[in-house]
Tab-separated table of N, CA and C in Angstrom:
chain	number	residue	atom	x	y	z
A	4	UNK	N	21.973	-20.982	18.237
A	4	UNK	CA	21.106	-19.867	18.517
A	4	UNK	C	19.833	-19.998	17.659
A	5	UNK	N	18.898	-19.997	18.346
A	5	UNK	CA	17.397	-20.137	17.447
A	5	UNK	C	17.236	-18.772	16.966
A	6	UNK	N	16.447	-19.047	15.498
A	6	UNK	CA	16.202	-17.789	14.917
A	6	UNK	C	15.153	-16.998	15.315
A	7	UNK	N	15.110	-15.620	15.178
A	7	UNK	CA	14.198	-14.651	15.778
A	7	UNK	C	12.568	-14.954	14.919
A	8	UNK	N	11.968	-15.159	15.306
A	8	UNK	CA	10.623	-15.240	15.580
A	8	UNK	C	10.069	-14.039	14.756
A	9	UNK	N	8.881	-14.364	13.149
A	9	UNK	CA	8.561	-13.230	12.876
A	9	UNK	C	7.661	-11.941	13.892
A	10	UNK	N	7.590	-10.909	13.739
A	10	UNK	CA	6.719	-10.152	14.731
A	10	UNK	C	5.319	-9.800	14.340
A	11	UNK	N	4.434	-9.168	15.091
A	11	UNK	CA	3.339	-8.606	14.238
A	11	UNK	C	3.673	-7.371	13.839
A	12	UNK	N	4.889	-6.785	13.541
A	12	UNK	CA	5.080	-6.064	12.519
A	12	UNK	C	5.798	-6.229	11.109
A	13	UNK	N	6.259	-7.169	11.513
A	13	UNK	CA	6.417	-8.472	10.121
A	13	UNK	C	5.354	-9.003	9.469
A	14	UNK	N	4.169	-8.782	10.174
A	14	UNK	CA	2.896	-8.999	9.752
A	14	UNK	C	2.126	-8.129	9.182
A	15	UNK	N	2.383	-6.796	9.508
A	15	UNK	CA	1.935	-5.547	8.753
A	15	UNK	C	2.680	-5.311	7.834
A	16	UNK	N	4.077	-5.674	7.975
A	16	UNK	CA	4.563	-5.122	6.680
A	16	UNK	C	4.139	-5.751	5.659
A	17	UNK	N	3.921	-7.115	5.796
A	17	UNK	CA	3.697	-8.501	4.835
A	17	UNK	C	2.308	-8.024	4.097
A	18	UNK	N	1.603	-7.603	5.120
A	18	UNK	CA	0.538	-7.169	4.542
A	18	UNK	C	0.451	-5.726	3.176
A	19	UNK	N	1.031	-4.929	3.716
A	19	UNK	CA	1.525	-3.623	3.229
A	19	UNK	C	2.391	-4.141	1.638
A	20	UNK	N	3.220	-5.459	1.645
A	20	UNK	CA	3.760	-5.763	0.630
A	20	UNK	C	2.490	-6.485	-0.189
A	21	UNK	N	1.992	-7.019	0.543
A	21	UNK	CA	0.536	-7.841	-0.937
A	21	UNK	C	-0.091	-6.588	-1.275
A	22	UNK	N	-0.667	-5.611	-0.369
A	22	UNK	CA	-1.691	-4.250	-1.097
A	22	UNK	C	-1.282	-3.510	-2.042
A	23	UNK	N	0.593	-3.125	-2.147
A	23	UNK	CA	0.745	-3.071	-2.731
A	23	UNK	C	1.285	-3.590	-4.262
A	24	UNK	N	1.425	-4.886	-4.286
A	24	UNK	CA	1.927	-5.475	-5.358
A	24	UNK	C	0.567	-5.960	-5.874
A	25	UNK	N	-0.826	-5.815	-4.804
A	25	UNK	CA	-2.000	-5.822	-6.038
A	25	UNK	C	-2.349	-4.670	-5.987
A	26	UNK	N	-2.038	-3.628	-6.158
A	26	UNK	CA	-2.238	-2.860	-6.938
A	26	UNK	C	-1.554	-2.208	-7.834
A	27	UNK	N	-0.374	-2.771	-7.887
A	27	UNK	CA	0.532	-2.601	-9.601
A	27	UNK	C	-0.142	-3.632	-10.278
A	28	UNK	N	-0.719	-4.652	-9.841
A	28	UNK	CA	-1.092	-5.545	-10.796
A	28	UNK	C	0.219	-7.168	-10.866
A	29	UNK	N	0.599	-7.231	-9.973
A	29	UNK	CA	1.561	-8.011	-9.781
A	29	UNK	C	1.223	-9.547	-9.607
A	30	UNK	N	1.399	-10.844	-9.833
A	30	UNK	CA	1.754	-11.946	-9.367
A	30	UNK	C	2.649	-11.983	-8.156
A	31	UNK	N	2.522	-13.101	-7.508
A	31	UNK	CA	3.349	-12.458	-6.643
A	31	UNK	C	4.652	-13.724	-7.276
A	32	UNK	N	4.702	-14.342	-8.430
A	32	UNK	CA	5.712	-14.920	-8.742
A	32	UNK	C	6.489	-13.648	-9.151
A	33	UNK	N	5.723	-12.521	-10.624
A	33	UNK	CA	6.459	-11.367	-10.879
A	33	UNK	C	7.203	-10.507	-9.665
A	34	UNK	N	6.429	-10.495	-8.559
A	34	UNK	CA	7.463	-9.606	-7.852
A	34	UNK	C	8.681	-10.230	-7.670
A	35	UNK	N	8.677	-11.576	-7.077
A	35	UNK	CA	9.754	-12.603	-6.751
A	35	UNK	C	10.856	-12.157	-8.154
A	36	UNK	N	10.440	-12.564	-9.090
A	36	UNK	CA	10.996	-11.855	-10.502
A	36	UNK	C	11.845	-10.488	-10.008
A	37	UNK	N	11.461	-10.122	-9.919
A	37	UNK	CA	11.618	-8.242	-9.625
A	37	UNK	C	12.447	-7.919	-8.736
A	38	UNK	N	12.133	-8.917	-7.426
A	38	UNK	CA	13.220	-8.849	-6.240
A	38	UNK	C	13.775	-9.681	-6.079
A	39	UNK	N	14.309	-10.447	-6.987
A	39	UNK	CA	15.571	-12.108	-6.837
A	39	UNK	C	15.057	-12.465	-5.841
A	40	UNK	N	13.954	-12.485	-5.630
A	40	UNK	CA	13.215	-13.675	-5.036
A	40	UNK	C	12.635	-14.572	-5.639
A	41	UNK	N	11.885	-15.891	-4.607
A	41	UNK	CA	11.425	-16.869	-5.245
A	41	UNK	C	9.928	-16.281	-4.725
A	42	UNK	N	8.963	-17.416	-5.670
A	42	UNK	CA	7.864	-16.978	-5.592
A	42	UNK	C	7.194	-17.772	-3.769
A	43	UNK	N	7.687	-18.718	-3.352
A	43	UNK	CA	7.722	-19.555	-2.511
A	43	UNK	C	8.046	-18.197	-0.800
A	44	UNK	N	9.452	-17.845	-1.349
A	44	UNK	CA	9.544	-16.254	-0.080
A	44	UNK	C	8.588	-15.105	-0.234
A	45	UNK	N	8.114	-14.685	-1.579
A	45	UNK	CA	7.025	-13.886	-1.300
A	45	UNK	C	5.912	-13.901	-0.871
A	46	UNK	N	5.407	-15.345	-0.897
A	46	UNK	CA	4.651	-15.966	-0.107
A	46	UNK	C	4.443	-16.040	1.648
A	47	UNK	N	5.426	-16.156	1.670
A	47	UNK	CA	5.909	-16.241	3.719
A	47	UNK	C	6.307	-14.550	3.790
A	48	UNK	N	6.723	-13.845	2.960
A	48	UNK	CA	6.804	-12.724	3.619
A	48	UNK	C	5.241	-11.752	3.678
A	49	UNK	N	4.774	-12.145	2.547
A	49	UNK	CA	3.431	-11.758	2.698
A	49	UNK	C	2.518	-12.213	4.252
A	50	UNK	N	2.336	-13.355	4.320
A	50	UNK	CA	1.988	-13.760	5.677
A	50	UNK	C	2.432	-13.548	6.830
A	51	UNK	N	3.651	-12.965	6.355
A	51	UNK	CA	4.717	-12.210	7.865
A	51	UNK	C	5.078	-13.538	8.563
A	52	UNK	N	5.629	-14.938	7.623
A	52	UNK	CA	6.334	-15.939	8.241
A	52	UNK	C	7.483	-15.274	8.296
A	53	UNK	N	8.022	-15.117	7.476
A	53	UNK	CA	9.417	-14.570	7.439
A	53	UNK	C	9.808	-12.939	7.860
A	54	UNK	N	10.563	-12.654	8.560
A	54	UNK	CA	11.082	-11.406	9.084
A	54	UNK	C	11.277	-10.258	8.017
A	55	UNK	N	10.996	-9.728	7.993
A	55	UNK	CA	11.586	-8.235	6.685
A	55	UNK	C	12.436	-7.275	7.147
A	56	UNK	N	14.084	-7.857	7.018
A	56	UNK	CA	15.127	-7.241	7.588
A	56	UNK	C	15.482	-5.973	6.352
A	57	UNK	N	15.909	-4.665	7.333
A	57	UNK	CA	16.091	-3.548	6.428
A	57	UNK	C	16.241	-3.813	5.202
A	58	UNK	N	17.236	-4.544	4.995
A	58	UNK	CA	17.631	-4.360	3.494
A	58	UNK	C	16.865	-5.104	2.432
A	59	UNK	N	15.738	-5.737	2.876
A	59	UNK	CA	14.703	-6.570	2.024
A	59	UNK	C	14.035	-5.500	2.062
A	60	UNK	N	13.731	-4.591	2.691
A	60	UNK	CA	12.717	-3.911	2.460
A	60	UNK	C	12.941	-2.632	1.476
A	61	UNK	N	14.495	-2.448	1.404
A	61	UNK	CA	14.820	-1.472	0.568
A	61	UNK	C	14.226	-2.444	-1.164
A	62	UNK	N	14.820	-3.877	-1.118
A	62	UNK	CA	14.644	-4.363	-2.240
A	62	UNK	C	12.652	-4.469	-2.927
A	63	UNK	N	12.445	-4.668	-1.470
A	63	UNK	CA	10.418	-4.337	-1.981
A	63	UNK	C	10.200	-2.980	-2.074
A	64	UNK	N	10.792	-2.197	-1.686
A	64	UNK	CA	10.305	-0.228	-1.955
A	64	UNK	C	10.608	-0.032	-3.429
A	65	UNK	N	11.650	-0.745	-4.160
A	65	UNK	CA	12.501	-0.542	-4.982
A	65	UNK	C	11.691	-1.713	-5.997
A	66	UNK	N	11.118	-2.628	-5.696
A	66	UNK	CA	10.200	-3.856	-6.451
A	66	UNK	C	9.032	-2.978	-6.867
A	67	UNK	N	8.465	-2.736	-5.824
A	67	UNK	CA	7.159	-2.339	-5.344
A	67	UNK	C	6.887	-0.562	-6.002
A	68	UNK	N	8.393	-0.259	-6.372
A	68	UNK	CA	7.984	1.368	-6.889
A	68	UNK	C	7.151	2.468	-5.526
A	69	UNK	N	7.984	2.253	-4.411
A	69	UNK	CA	7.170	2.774	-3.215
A	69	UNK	C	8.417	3.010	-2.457
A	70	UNK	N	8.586	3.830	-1.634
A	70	UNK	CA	8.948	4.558	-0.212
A	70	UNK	C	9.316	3.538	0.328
A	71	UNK	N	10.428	3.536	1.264
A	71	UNK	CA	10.486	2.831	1.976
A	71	UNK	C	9.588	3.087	3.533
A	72	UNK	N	9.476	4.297	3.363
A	72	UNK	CA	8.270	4.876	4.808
A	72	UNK	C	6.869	4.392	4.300
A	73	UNK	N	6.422	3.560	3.098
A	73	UNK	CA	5.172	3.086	3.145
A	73	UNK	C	5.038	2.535	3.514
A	74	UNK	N	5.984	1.472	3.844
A	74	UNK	CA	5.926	0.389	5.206
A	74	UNK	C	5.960	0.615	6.867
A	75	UNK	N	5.950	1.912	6.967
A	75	UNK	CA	5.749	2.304	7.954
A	75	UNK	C	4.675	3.289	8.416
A	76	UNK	N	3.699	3.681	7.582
A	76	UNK	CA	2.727	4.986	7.566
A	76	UNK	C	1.626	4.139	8.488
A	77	UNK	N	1.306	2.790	8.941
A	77	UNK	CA	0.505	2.489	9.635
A	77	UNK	C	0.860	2.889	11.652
A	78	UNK	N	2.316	3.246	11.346
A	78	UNK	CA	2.784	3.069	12.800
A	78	UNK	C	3.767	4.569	12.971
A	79	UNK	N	2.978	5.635	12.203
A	79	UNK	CA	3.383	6.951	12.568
A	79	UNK	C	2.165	7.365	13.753
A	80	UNK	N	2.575	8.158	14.721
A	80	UNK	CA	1.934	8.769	15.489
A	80	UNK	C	1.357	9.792	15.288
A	81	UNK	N	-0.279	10.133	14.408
A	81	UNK	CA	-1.122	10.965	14.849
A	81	UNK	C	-2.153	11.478	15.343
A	82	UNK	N	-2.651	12.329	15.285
A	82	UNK	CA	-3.979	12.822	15.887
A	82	UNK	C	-5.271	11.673	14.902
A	83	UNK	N	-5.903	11.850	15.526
A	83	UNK	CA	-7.032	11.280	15.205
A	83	UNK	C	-7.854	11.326	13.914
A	84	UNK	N	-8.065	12.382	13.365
A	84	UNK	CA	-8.582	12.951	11.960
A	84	UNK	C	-7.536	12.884	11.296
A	85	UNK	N	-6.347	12.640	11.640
A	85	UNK	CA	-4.857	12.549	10.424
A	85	UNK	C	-4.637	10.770	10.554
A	86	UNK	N	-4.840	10.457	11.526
A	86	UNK	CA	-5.491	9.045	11.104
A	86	UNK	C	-5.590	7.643	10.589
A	87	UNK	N	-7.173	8.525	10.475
A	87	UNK	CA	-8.397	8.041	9.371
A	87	UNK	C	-7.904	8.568	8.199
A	88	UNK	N	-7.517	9.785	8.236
A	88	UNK	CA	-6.881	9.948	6.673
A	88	UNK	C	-5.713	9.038	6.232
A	89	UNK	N	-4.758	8.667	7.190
A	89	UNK	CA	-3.905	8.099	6.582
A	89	UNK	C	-3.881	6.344	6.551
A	90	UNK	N	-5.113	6.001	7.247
A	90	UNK	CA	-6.471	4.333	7.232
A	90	UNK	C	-7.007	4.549	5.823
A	91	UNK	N	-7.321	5.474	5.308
A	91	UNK	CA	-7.773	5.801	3.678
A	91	UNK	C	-7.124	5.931	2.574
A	92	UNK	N	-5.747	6.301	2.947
A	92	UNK	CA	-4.715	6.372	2.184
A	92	UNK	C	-4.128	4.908	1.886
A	93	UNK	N	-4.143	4.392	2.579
A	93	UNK	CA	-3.576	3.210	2.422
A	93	UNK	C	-4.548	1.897	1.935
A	94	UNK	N	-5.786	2.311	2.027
A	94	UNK	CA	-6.860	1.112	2.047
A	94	UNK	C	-6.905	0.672	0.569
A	95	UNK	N	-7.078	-0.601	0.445
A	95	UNK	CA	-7.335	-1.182	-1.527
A	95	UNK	C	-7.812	-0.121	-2.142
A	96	UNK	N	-9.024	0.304	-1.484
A	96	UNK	CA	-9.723	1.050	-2.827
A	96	UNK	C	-9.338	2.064	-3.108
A	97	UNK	N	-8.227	3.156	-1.882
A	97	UNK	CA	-7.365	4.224	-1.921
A	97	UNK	C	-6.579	4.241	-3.306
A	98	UNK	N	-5.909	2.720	-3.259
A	98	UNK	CA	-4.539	2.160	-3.903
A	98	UNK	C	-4.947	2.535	-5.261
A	99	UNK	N	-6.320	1.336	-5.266
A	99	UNK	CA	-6.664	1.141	-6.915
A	99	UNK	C	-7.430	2.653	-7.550
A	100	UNK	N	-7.702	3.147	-6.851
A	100	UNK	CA	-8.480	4.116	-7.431
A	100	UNK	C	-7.256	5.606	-8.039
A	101	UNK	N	-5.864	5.356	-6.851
A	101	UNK	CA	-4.801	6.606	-7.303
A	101	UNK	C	-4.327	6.000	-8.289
A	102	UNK	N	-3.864	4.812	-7.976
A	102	UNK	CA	-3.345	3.980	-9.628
A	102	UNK	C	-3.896	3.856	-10.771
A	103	UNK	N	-5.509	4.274	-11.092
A	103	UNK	CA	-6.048	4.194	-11.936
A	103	UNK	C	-5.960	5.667	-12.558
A	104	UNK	N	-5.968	6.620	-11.675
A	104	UNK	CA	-5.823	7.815	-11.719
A	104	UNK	C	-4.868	8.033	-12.087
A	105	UNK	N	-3.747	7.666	-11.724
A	105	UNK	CA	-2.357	8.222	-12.352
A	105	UNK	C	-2.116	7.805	-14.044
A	106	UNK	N	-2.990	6.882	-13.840
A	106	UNK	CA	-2.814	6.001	-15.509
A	106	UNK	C	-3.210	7.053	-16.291
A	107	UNK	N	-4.570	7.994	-16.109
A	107	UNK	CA	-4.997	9.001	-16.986
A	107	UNK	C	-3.698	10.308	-17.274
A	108	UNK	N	-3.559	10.521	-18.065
A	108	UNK	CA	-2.589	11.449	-18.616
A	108	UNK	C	-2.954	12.901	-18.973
A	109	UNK	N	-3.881	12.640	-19.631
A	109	UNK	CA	-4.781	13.763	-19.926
A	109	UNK	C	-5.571	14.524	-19.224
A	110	UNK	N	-4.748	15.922	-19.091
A	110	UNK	CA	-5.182	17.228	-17.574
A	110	UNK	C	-6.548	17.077	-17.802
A	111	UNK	N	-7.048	17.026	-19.318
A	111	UNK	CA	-9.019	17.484	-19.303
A	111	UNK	C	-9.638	16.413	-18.655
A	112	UNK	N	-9.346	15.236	-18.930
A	112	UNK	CA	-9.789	14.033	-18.468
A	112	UNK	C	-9.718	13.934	-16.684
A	113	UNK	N	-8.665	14.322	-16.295
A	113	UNK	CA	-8.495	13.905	-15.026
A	113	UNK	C	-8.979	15.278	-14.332
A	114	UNK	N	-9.039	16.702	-15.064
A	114	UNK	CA	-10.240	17.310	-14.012
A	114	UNK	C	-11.928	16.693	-13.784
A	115	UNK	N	-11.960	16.542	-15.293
A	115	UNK	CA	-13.314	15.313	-15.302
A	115	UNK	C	-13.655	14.522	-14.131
A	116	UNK	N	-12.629	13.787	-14.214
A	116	UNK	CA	-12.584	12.766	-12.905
A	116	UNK	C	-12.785	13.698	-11.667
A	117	UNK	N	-11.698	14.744	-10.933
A	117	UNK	CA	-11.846	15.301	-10.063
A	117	UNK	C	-13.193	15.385	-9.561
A	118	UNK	N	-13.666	16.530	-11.108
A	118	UNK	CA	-14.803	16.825	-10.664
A	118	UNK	C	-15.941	15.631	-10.278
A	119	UNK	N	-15.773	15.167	-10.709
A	119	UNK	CA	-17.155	13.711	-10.710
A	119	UNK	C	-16.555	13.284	-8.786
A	120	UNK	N	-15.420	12.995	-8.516
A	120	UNK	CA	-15.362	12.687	-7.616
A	120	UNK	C	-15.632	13.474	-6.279
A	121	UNK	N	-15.764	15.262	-6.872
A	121	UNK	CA	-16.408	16.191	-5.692
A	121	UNK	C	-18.041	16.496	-5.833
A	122	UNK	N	-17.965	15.833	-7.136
A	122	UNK	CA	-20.024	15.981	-6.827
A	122	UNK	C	-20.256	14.950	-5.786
A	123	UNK	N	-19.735	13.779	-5.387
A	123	UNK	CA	-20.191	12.629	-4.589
A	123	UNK	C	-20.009	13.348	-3.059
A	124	UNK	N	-18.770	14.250	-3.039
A	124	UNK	CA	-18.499	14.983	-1.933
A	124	UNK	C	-19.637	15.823	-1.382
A	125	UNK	N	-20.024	16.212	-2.318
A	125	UNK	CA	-20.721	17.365	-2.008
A	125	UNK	C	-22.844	16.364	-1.655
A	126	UNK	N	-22.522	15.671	-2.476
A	126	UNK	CA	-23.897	14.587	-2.395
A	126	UNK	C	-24.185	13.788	-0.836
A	127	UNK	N	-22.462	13.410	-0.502
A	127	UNK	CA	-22.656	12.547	1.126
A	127	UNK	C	-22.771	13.910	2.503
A	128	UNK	N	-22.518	15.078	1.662
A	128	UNK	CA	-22.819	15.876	2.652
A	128	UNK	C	-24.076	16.158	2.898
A	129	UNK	N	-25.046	16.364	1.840
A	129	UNK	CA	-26.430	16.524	1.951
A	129	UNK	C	-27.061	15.749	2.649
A	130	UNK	N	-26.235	14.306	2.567
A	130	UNK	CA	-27.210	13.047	3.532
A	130	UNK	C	-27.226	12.899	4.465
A	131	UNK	N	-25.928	13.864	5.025
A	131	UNK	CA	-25.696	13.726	6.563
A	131	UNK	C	-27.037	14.467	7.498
């Protein structure tokens, strides 16, 4: 019996596994580390050579410090404006920018941030 053929959702997930393991800051030898994998399979699963059967994926949610539904938030069904929100949620600069955010600890500091990040809000509205 020939083996099943990765899919292009073996391809999103693969993808979904590199965005997030760069944005913990990962090698992708360390994840291999992390998930008794080799660095050689994180490689092909990243590229979506290799299939990502349930229970690998419990072991990358569980690597990866993530949901196992983060591998799936590209292929929920919604409206249109829920989205783009959830195309933003997921995008690099989404990633790196909550991860940088979460790093801050300090409530004064991170209203700081807030705020700095709703003056820009309030700035791209004027330009419209």
């Amino acid at each position: 019996m020939k083996p099943k053929q990765a899919t292009d959702f073996d391809v999103l997930v693969g993808e979904r596994i590199r965005k997030r393991r760069k944005a913990l800051g990962l090698s992708q030898s360390e994840l291999g580390a992390v998930a008794g994998l080799s660095h050689q399979q994180i490689v092909k699963y990243e590229a979506g050579q290799n299939r990502v059967h349930p229970a690998e994926m419990v072991v990358f949610a569980r690597a990866l410090d993530a949901p196992v539904s983060y591998f799936f938030l590209q292929h929920l069904t919604v409206f249109a404006e829920e989205q783009q929100f959830l195309g933003y949620l997921v995008s690099e600069e989404s990633i790196e920018l909550n991860t940088a955010f979460a790093k801050v600890t300090d409530p004064a500091r991170r209203r700081v941030i807030l705020n700095i990040v709703d003056s820009f809000k309030e700035l791209s509205m004027q330009t419209r």
